[in-house]
């Protein structure tokens, strides 16, 4: 059963956000402070429970924010904040996470980090090789499996989520996010992938799949982008995502468009992306309903969905938690935005857990896929000022 709420019995006192919820993209930024209500547990679908909560007569914003986990049967974390600010650009976002001048003046030295790859890179490559065997046998019709690996980072002081977020937000091509979780944990990231956005009857999505590391050399960077655009393997990997999203949206839309894939760039990666747009038959079908319909797409899971999810559970051997889930908001009109929770870290005290995955299809190479996950870790690691071994990065221009 899908569950879009806290476990039964959870109440407001059990969740006191340690930081604001924030979602900052190039166009619009949402900052939400405090928590008035957690979305209650129940048998109804999460979208319906959110509708009921927001239809209630109590004061406060008519909107929920939060995160959906990767596993569709794991509890989501959705709540109604006490105060919400929407603004254009990222000014209000930066202000919400800028330390007071006094704290800035007393800035402590950069933390020292210990980094462990869990699983080690060699084990990840072996898992990719096993996935390739499943794909070659076309077991249960499998065509794509997205396999991730994780890095456990331990600092010699508490991890500063706000500082990490500010560093990530410097890349204007991504949506930087901060989601306070129960028990003081915080999900911080900068995702390039829009799961779904809904305003009235208008629905958009921008799935990504197919990747190449960017280069600081302009010629090499252009060549990497052109090679990605021309890669039959990456186009196949990408098509799985677009087809799945179109298939899921089609029954709910009176118009639906998807052009040919195009290049999408972050500061560190090239991706193939497809901007999908449509018009809903029933505009009361909410952004949360849509995200639960589409999630998990083959950008983070695989295809067909169920056998891919089973292969992931068997080959990865750990719970993904909120990594590869979705983060976003939904209001009483059903409008909202949900972004794919990738390029992120879950922070708790002195620890940060990073994840990165890569889509495996026939023709994938275990070594190249391992390298792709390293390239994807780079955004978070660079923002923390370290490499994959935990060593400080050389200062730019030094
Ligand atoms: C699963 C991740 O990326 C997805 C999004 C873009 C490109 C992807 C790829 O090329 O494999 C992945 O599908 C991740 O960053 O952890």
GROMACS .gro file of C-alpha atoms and ligand atoms in nm:
model
  414
    1UNK     CA    1   0.000   0.000   0.000
    2UNK     CA    2   0.124   0.348  -0.080
    3UNK     CA    3   0.141   0.561   0.230
    4UNK     CA    4   0.173   0.936   0.210
    5UNK     CA    5   0.185   1.018   0.577
    6UNK     CA    6   0.354   0.977   0.910
    7UNK     CA    7   0.291   0.654   1.098
    8UNK     CA    8  -0.032   0.651   1.299
    9UNK     CA    9   0.007   0.835   1.628
   10UNK     CA   10   0.269   1.079   1.498
   11UNK     CA   11   0.178   1.432   1.600
   12UNK     CA   12   0.306   1.781   1.558
   13UNK     CA   13   0.522   1.757   1.871
   14UNK     CA   14   0.711   1.467   1.712
   15UNK     CA   15   0.834   1.692   1.432
   16UNK     CA   16   0.995   2.030   1.491
   17UNK     CA   17   1.176   2.137   1.170
   18UNK     CA   18   1.538   2.228   1.248
   19UNK     CA   19   1.565   2.437   0.928
   20UNK     CA   20   1.308   2.583   0.686
   21UNK     CA   21   1.185   2.368   0.399
   22UNK     CA   22   1.313   2.530   0.078
   23UNK     CA   23   1.297   2.470  -0.293
   24UNK     CA   24   1.493   2.718  -0.501
   25UNK     CA   25   1.496   2.700  -0.878
   26UNK     CA   26   1.605   2.968  -1.124
   27UNK     CA   27   1.249   3.103  -1.164
   28UNK     CA   28   1.081   3.064  -0.828
   29UNK     CA   29   1.177   2.996  -0.468
   30UNK     CA   30   0.960   2.859  -0.191
   31UNK     CA   31   1.066   2.889   0.173
   32UNK     CA   32   0.836   2.731   0.433
   33UNK     CA   33   0.894   2.768   0.807
   34UNK     CA   34   0.759   2.569   1.104
   35UNK     CA   35   0.501   2.291   1.105
   36UNK     CA   36   0.128   2.327   1.181
   37UNK     CA   37   0.013   1.972   1.095
   38UNK     CA   38   0.161   1.647   0.972
   39UNK     CA   39  -0.051   1.482   0.704
   40UNK     CA   40  -0.235   1.215   0.903
   41UNK     CA   41  -0.208   0.844   0.830
   42UNK     CA   42  -0.513   0.665   0.692
   43UNK     CA   43  -0.646   0.427   0.430
   44UNK     CA   44  -0.728   0.699   0.176
   45UNK     CA   45  -0.474   0.782  -0.096
   46UNK     CA   46  -0.218   1.047   0.013
   47UNK     CA   47  -0.356   1.302  -0.236
   48UNK     CA   48  -0.702   1.262  -0.082
   49UNK     CA   49  -0.567   1.296   0.275
   50UNK     CA   50  -0.386   1.615   0.176
   51UNK     CA   51  -0.706   1.751   0.015
   52UNK     CA   52  -0.899   1.682   0.338
   53UNK     CA   53  -0.632   1.843   0.555
   54UNK     CA   54  -0.617   2.155   0.338
   55UNK     CA   55  -0.999   2.181   0.317
   56UNK     CA   56  -1.017   2.205   0.701
   57UNK     CA   57  -1.108   2.540   0.855
   58UNK     CA   58  -0.792   2.605   1.059
   59UNK     CA   59  -0.576   2.913   1.001
   60UNK     CA   60  -0.242   2.900   0.821
   61UNK     CA   61  -0.113   2.826   0.470
   62UNK     CA   62  -0.329   2.599   0.251
   63UNK     CA   63  -0.028   2.402   0.129
   64UNK     CA   64   0.180   2.097   0.219
   65UNK     CA   65   0.553   2.046   0.167
   66UNK     CA   66   0.777   1.745   0.211
   67UNK     CA   67   0.938   1.439   0.060
   68UNK     CA   68   0.829   1.107  -0.087
   69UNK     CA   69   1.063   0.814  -0.031
   70UNK     CA   70   1.194   0.595  -0.313
   71UNK     CA   71   1.003   0.289  -0.187
   72UNK     CA   72   0.634   0.334  -0.264
   73UNK     CA   73   0.532   0.141   0.050
   74UNK     CA   74   0.752   0.348   0.286
   75UNK     CA   75   0.597   0.643   0.476
   76UNK     CA   76   0.620   0.983   0.313
   77UNK     CA   77   0.702   1.296   0.507
   78UNK     CA   78   0.440   1.561   0.432
   79UNK     CA   79   0.340   1.853   0.651
   80UNK     CA   80   0.162   2.188   0.651
   81UNK     CA   81   0.409   2.465   0.739
   82UNK     CA   82   0.327   2.764   0.959
   83UNK     CA   83   0.454   3.028   0.715
   84UNK     CA   84   0.524   3.024   0.342
   85UNK     CA   85   0.704   3.270   0.114
   86UNK     CA   86   0.716   3.243  -0.265
   87UNK     CA   87   0.955   3.473  -0.446
   88UNK     CA   88   1.111   3.507  -0.788
   89UNK     CA   89   1.482   3.431  -0.813
   90UNK     CA   90   1.681   3.305  -0.516
   91UNK     CA   91   1.717   3.613  -0.297
   92UNK     CA   92   1.471   3.501  -0.029
   93UNK     CA   93   1.625   3.152  -0.038
   94UNK     CA   94   1.974   3.286   0.025
   95UNK     CA   95   1.845   3.507   0.308
   96UNK     CA   96   1.674   3.211   0.481
   97UNK     CA   97   2.001   3.017   0.496
   98UNK     CA   98   2.255   3.295   0.552
   99UNK     CA   99   2.409   3.284   0.898
  100UNK     CA  100   2.386   3.600   1.112
  101UNK     CA  101   2.691   3.830   1.083
  102UNK     CA  102   2.809   3.730   1.433
  103UNK     CA  103   2.827   3.361   1.336
  104UNK     CA  104   3.000   3.450   1.008
  105UNK     CA  105   3.265   3.645   1.197
  106UNK     CA  106   3.338   3.343   1.417
  107UNK     CA  107   3.349   3.098   1.124
  108UNK     CA  108   3.521   2.777   1.236
  109UNK     CA  109   3.794   2.599   1.034
  110UNK     CA  110   3.686   2.365   0.753
  111UNK     CA  111   3.582   2.024   0.889
  112UNK     CA  112   3.795   1.714   0.838
  113UNK     CA  113   3.612   1.426   0.671
  114UNK     CA  114   3.631   1.049   0.662
  115UNK     CA  115   3.467   0.902   0.354
  116UNK     CA  116   3.370   0.536   0.307
  117UNK     CA  117   3.219   0.398  -0.010
  118UNK     CA  118   2.927   0.169   0.082
  119UNK     CA  119   2.935  -0.052  -0.117
  120UNK     CA  120   3.295  -0.017  -0.238
  121UNK     CA  121   3.330   0.077  -0.605
  122UNK     CA  122   3.434  -0.281  -0.698
  123UNK     CA  123   3.114  -0.421  -0.544
  124UNK     CA  124   2.910  -0.163  -0.736
  125UNK     CA  125   3.071  -0.271  -1.063
  126UNK     CA  126   2.993  -0.634  -0.977
  127UNK     CA  127   2.627  -0.539  -0.915
  128UNK     CA  128   2.617  -0.366  -1.255
  129UNK     CA  129   2.757  -0.685  -1.414
  130UNK     CA  130   2.480  -0.887  -1.244
  131UNK     CA  131   2.219  -0.639  -1.366
  132UNK     CA  132   2.355  -0.681  -1.720
  133UNK     CA  133   2.300  -1.060  -1.688
  134UNK     CA  134   1.935  -1.002  -1.585
  135UNK     CA  135   1.891  -0.765  -1.879
  136UNK     CA  136   2.055  -1.009  -2.123
  137UNK     CA  137   1.814  -1.283  -2.009
  138UNK     CA  138   1.528  -1.030  -2.038
  139UNK     CA  139   1.408  -1.163  -1.702
  140UNK     CA  140   1.051  -1.047  -1.639
  141UNK     CA  141   1.086  -0.832  -1.950
  142UNK     CA  142   1.358  -0.618  -1.785
  143UNK     CA  143   1.500  -0.345  -2.011
  144UNK     CA  144   1.654  -0.103  -1.759
  145UNK     CA  145   1.770  -0.109  -1.394
  146UNK     CA  146   1.898   0.203  -1.214
  147UNK     CA  147   2.166   0.103  -0.964
  148UNK     CA  148   2.302   0.337  -0.700
  149UNK     CA  149   2.588   0.338  -0.453
  150UNK     CA  150   2.644   0.550  -0.146
  151UNK     CA  151   2.920   0.740   0.033
  152UNK     CA  152   2.916   0.770   0.411
  153UNK     CA  153   3.082   1.093   0.522
  154UNK     CA  154   3.175   1.155   0.884
  155UNK     CA  155   3.301   1.500   0.987
  156UNK     CA  156   3.486   1.603   1.303
  157UNK     CA  157   3.202   1.850   1.376
  158UNK     CA  158   2.829   1.878   1.300
  159UNK     CA  159   2.759   1.903   0.927
  160UNK     CA  160   2.637   2.251   0.835
  161UNK     CA  161   2.336   2.181   0.615
  162UNK     CA  162   2.269   2.552   0.551
  163UNK     CA  163   2.627   2.610   0.428
  164UNK     CA  164   2.604   2.307   0.200
  165UNK     CA  165   2.276   2.433   0.060
  166UNK     CA  166   2.420   2.780  -0.010
  167UNK     CA  167   2.714   2.624  -0.193
  168UNK     CA  168   2.486   2.398  -0.401
  169UNK     CA  169   2.256   2.688  -0.489
  170UNK     CA  170   2.541   2.864  -0.673
  171UNK     CA  171   2.462   2.637  -0.970
  172UNK     CA  172   2.164   2.820  -1.124
  173UNK     CA  173   2.078   2.528  -1.350
  174UNK     CA  174   1.955   2.310  -1.063
  175UNK     CA  175   1.681   2.323  -0.802
  176UNK     CA  176   1.842   2.341  -0.461
  177UNK     CA  177   1.636   2.191  -0.181
  178UNK     CA  178   1.630   2.152   0.194
  179UNK     CA  179   1.378   1.921   0.358
  180UNK     CA  180   1.382   1.896   0.738
  181UNK     CA  181   1.302   1.534   0.831
  182UNK     CA  182   1.189   1.375   1.158
  183UNK     CA  183   1.448   1.322   1.436
  184UNK     CA  184   1.658   1.621   1.332
  185UNK     CA  185   1.771   1.474   0.999
  186UNK     CA  186   1.789   1.701   0.694
  187UNK     CA  187   1.775   1.619   0.324
  188UNK     CA  188   1.982   1.867   0.124
  189UNK     CA  189   2.046   1.855  -0.248
  190UNK     CA  190   2.048   2.020  -0.589
  191UNK     CA  191   1.850   1.831  -0.849
  192UNK     CA  192   1.839   1.897  -1.223
  193UNK     CA  193   1.527   1.679  -1.273
  194UNK     CA  194   1.164   1.796  -1.258
  195UNK     CA  195   0.927   1.506  -1.187
  196UNK     CA  196   0.610   1.709  -1.236
  197UNK     CA  197   0.477   2.062  -1.211
  198UNK     CA  198   0.109   2.153  -1.224
  199UNK     CA  199  -0.062   2.493  -1.254
  200UNK     CA  200  -0.437   2.474  -1.323
  201UNK     CA  201  -0.475   2.227  -1.609
  202UNK     CA  202  -0.115   2.273  -1.732
  203UNK     CA  203   0.123   1.990  -1.648
  204UNK     CA  204   0.496   1.973  -1.723
  205UNK     CA  205   0.775   1.725  -1.656
  206UNK     CA  206   1.141   1.720  -1.755
  207UNK     CA  207   1.282   1.370  -1.721
  208UNK     CA  208   1.658   1.321  -1.749
  209UNK     CA  209   1.849   1.003  -1.833
  210UNK     CA  210   2.176   0.954  -2.017
  211UNK     CA  211   2.479   1.131  -1.871
  212UNK     CA  212   2.832   1.250  -1.937
  213UNK     CA  213   3.081   1.425  -1.708
  214UNK     CA  214   3.154   1.786  -1.809
  215UNK     CA  215   3.508   1.905  -1.869
  216UNK     CA  216   3.680   2.232  -1.778
  217UNK     CA  217   3.831   2.226  -2.130
  218UNK     CA  218   3.576   2.388  -2.364
  219UNK     CA  219   3.659   2.162  -2.661
  220UNK     CA  220   3.641   1.842  -2.456
  221UNK     CA  221   3.318   1.963  -2.294
  222UNK     CA  222   3.152   2.020  -2.634
  223UNK     CA  223   3.275   1.681  -2.756
  224UNK     CA  224   3.132   1.508  -2.448
  225UNK     CA  225   2.794   1.675  -2.509
  226UNK     CA  226   2.787   1.579  -2.878
  227UNK     CA  227   2.890   1.220  -2.801
  228UNK     CA  228   2.606   1.196  -2.548
  229UNK     CA  229   2.352   1.333  -2.795
  230UNK     CA  230   2.468   1.079  -3.054
  231UNK     CA  231   2.489   0.779  -2.818
  232UNK     CA  232   2.237   0.506  -2.909
  233UNK     CA  233   2.280   0.348  -2.563
  234UNK     CA  234   2.201   0.674  -2.382
  235UNK     CA  235   1.905   0.750  -2.610
  236UNK     CA  236   1.762   0.403  -2.534
  237UNK     CA  237   1.817   0.464  -2.161
  238UNK     CA  238   1.642   0.801  -2.197
  239UNK     CA  239   1.352   0.674  -2.408
  240UNK     CA  240   1.250   0.431  -2.131
  241UNK     CA  241   1.179   0.729  -1.902
  242UNK     CA  242   0.994   0.942  -2.157
  243UNK     CA  243   0.777   0.650  -2.272
  244UNK     CA  244   0.683   0.557  -1.915
  245UNK     CA  245   0.586   0.916  -1.829
  246UNK     CA  246   0.383   0.960  -2.148
  247UNK     CA  247   0.205   0.626  -2.087
  248UNK     CA  248   0.116   0.729  -1.730
  249UNK     CA  249   0.005   1.081  -1.821
  250UNK     CA  250  -0.188   1.001  -2.141
  251UNK     CA  251  -0.513   0.877  -1.976
  252UNK     CA  252  -0.524   1.197  -1.765
  253UNK     CA  253  -0.444   1.448  -2.041
  254UNK     CA  254  -0.639   1.591  -2.332
  255UNK     CA  255  -0.314   1.723  -2.486
  256UNK     CA  256   0.037   1.584  -2.439
  257UNK     CA  257   0.363   1.678  -2.617
  258UNK     CA  258   0.718   1.545  -2.602
  259UNK     CA  259   0.984   1.674  -2.843
  260UNK     CA  260   1.309   1.492  -2.926
  261UNK     CA  261   1.556   1.473  -2.635
  262UNK     CA  262   1.789   1.771  -2.592
  263UNK     CA  263   2.103   1.842  -2.393
  264UNK     CA  264   2.057   1.960  -2.034
  265UNK     CA  265   2.359   2.093  -1.844
  266UNK     CA  266   2.440   2.132  -1.476
  267UNK     CA  267   2.772   2.277  -1.359
  268UNK     CA  268   2.925   1.927  -1.354
  269UNK     CA  269   2.712   1.701  -1.582
  270UNK     CA  270   2.555   1.676  -1.925
  271UNK     CA  271   2.225   1.490  -1.947
  272UNK     CA  272   1.968   1.405  -2.209
  273UNK     CA  273   1.640   1.574  -2.115
  274UNK     CA  274   1.291   1.594  -2.263
  275UNK     CA  275   1.054   1.880  -2.173
  276UNK     CA  276   0.707   1.718  -2.164
  277UNK     CA  277   0.394   1.934  -2.148
  278UNK     CA  278   0.024   1.857  -2.138
  279UNK     CA  279  -0.325   1.969  -2.035
  280UNK     CA  280  -0.510   1.771  -1.771
  281UNK     CA  281  -0.868   1.657  -1.837
  282UNK     CA  282  -0.943   1.709  -1.467
  283UNK     CA  283  -0.748   2.000  -1.313
  284UNK     CA  284  -0.846   1.881  -0.963
  285UNK     CA  285  -0.601   1.590  -1.013
  286UNK     CA  286  -0.330   1.741  -0.795
  287UNK     CA  287   0.046   1.780  -0.832
  288UNK     CA  288   0.081   1.525  -0.550
  289UNK     CA  289  -0.156   1.280  -0.727
  290UNK     CA  290   0.058   1.324  -1.039
  291UNK     CA  291   0.387   1.271  -0.859
  292UNK     CA  292   0.256   0.952  -0.694
  293UNK     CA  293   0.135   0.834  -1.035
  294UNK     CA  294   0.471   0.891  -1.204
  295UNK     CA  295   0.707   0.797  -0.921
  296UNK     CA  296   0.936   0.604  -0.944
  297UNK     CA  297   1.012   0.672  -1.311
  298UNK     CA  298   1.271   0.468  -1.501
  299UNK     CA  299   1.515   0.758  -1.435
  300UNK     CA  300   1.557   0.625  -1.081
  301UNK     CA  301   1.407   0.274  -1.089
  302UNK     CA  302   1.394   0.106  -1.429
  303UNK     CA  303   1.152  -0.069  -1.655
  304UNK     CA  304   0.927  -0.249  -1.618
  305UNK     CA  305   0.888  -0.080  -1.279
  306UNK     CA  306   0.814  -0.374  -1.046
  307UNK     CA  307   1.082  -0.619  -1.161
  308UNK     CA  308   1.332  -0.330  -1.173
  309UNK     CA  309   1.247  -0.236  -0.812
  310UNK     CA  310   1.294  -0.601  -0.709
  311UNK     CA  311   1.631  -0.616  -0.887
  312UNK     CA  312   1.739  -0.294  -0.713
  313UNK     CA  313   1.645  -0.432  -0.370
  314UNK     CA  314   1.839  -0.752  -0.441
  315UNK     CA  315   2.148  -0.590  -0.597
  316UNK     CA  316   2.189  -0.274  -0.387
  317UNK     CA  317   2.113  -0.435  -0.052
  318UNK     CA  318   2.024  -0.110   0.132
  319UNK     CA  319   1.723   0.114   0.182
  320UNK     CA  320   1.742   0.426  -0.036
  321UNK     CA  321   1.528   0.628   0.207
  322UNK     CA  322   1.440   0.962   0.044
  323UNK     CA  323   1.716   0.939  -0.218
  324UNK     CA  324   1.554   0.888  -0.561
  325UNK     CA  325   1.217   0.986  -0.413
  326UNK     CA  326   1.066   1.330  -0.470
  327UNK     CA  327   1.064   1.665  -0.289
  328UNK     CA  328   0.806   1.936  -0.336
  329UNK     CA  329   0.482   2.103  -0.244
  330UNK     CA  330   0.113   2.095  -0.326
  331UNK     CA  331  -0.154   2.357  -0.246
  332UNK     CA  332  -0.532   2.343  -0.193
  333UNK     CA  333  -0.596   2.404  -0.566
  334UNK     CA  334  -0.379   2.100  -0.643
  335UNK     CA  335  -0.104   2.315  -0.794
  336UNK     CA  336   0.253   2.230  -0.702
  337UNK     CA  337   0.601   2.115  -0.804
  338UNK     CA  338   0.775   1.785  -0.733
  339UNK     CA  339   1.142   1.733  -0.814
  340UNK     CA  340   1.333   1.404  -0.828
  341UNK     CA  341   1.543   1.377  -0.510
  342UNK     CA  342   1.883   1.307  -0.665
  343UNK     CA  343   2.227   1.473  -0.611
  344UNK     CA  344   2.142   1.493  -0.243
  345UNK     CA  345   2.267   1.404   0.103
  346UNK     CA  346   2.082   1.302   0.415
  347UNK     CA  347   2.246   1.478   0.708
  348UNK     CA  348   2.232   1.373   1.074
  349UNK     CA  349   2.472   1.528   1.327
  350UNK     CA  350   2.831   1.475   1.209
  351UNK     CA  351   2.727   1.243   0.926
  352UNK     CA  352   2.614   1.288   0.568
  353UNK     CA  353   2.499   1.004   0.346
  354UNK     CA  354   2.533   1.068  -0.029
  355UNK     CA  355   2.385   0.855  -0.307
  356UNK     CA  356   2.435   0.848  -0.683
  357UNK     CA  357   2.289   0.610  -0.939
  358UNK     CA  358   2.317   0.528  -1.306
  359UNK     CA  359   2.073   0.370  -1.550
  360UNK     CA  360   2.188   0.027  -1.668
  361UNK     CA  361   2.072  -0.100  -2.007
  362UNK     CA  362   2.215  -0.357  -2.247
  363UNK     CA  363   2.544  -0.210  -2.366
  364UNK     CA  364   2.629  -0.043  -2.032
  365UNK     CA  365   2.982  -0.093  -1.904
  366UNK     CA  366   3.038  -0.157  -1.528
  367UNK     CA  367   3.354   0.059  -1.514
  368UNK     CA  368   3.192   0.348  -1.704
  369UNK     CA  369   2.881   0.333  -1.483
  370UNK     CA  370   3.099   0.345  -1.170
  371UNK     CA  371   3.275   0.650  -1.315
  372UNK     CA  372   2.935   0.807  -1.390
  373UNK     CA  373   2.831   0.773  -1.024
  374UNK     CA  374   3.160   0.937  -0.922
  375UNK     CA  375   3.087   1.225  -1.161
  376UNK     CA  376   2.742   1.262  -1.005
  377UNK     CA  377   2.887   1.269  -0.651
  378UNK     CA  378   3.111   1.557  -0.759
  379UNK     CA  379   2.839   1.824  -0.723
  380UNK     CA  380   2.786   1.747  -0.353
  381UNK     CA  381   3.152   1.677  -0.277
  382UNK     CA  382   3.266   1.999  -0.445
  383UNK     CA  383   3.009   2.193  -0.242
  384UNK     CA  384   3.161   2.033   0.071
  385UNK     CA  385   3.513   2.118  -0.054
  386UNK     CA  386   3.640   1.759  -0.070
  387UNK     CA  387   3.710   1.480  -0.319
  388UNK     CA  388   3.579   1.123  -0.309
  389UNK     CA  389   3.856   1.023  -0.065
  390UNK     CA  390   3.769   1.306   0.174
  391UNK     CA  391   4.075   1.517   0.082
  392UNK     CA  392   4.028   1.895   0.065
  393UNK     CA  393   4.000   2.028  -0.290
  394UNK     CA  394   4.268   2.269  -0.406
  395UNK     CA  395   4.140   2.630  -0.385
  396UNK     CA  396   4.039   2.762  -0.728
  397UNK     CA  397   4.321   2.963  -0.882
  398UNK     CA  398   4.569   2.838  -0.617
  399LIG     C1  399   1.979   0.835  -1.058
  399LIG     C2  400   2.047   0.946  -1.080
  399LIG     O1  401   2.038   1.017  -1.198
  399LIG     C3  402   1.935   0.991  -1.292
  399LIG     C4  403   1.907   1.121  -1.357
  399LIG     C5  404   1.977   1.166  -1.465
  399LIG     C6  405   2.060   1.076  -1.535
  399LIG     C7  406   2.066   0.945  -1.500
  399LIG     C8  407   2.152   0.850  -1.576
  399LIG     O2  408   2.209   0.890  -1.679
  399LIG     O3  409   2.169   0.735  -1.535
  399LIG     C9  410   1.982   0.888  -1.393
  399LIG     O4  411   1.872   0.827  -1.456
  399LIG    C10  412   2.135   1.006  -0.979
  399LIG     O5  413   2.191   1.114  -1.004
  399LIG     O6  414   2.151   0.944  -0.872
   0.00000   0.00000   0.00000
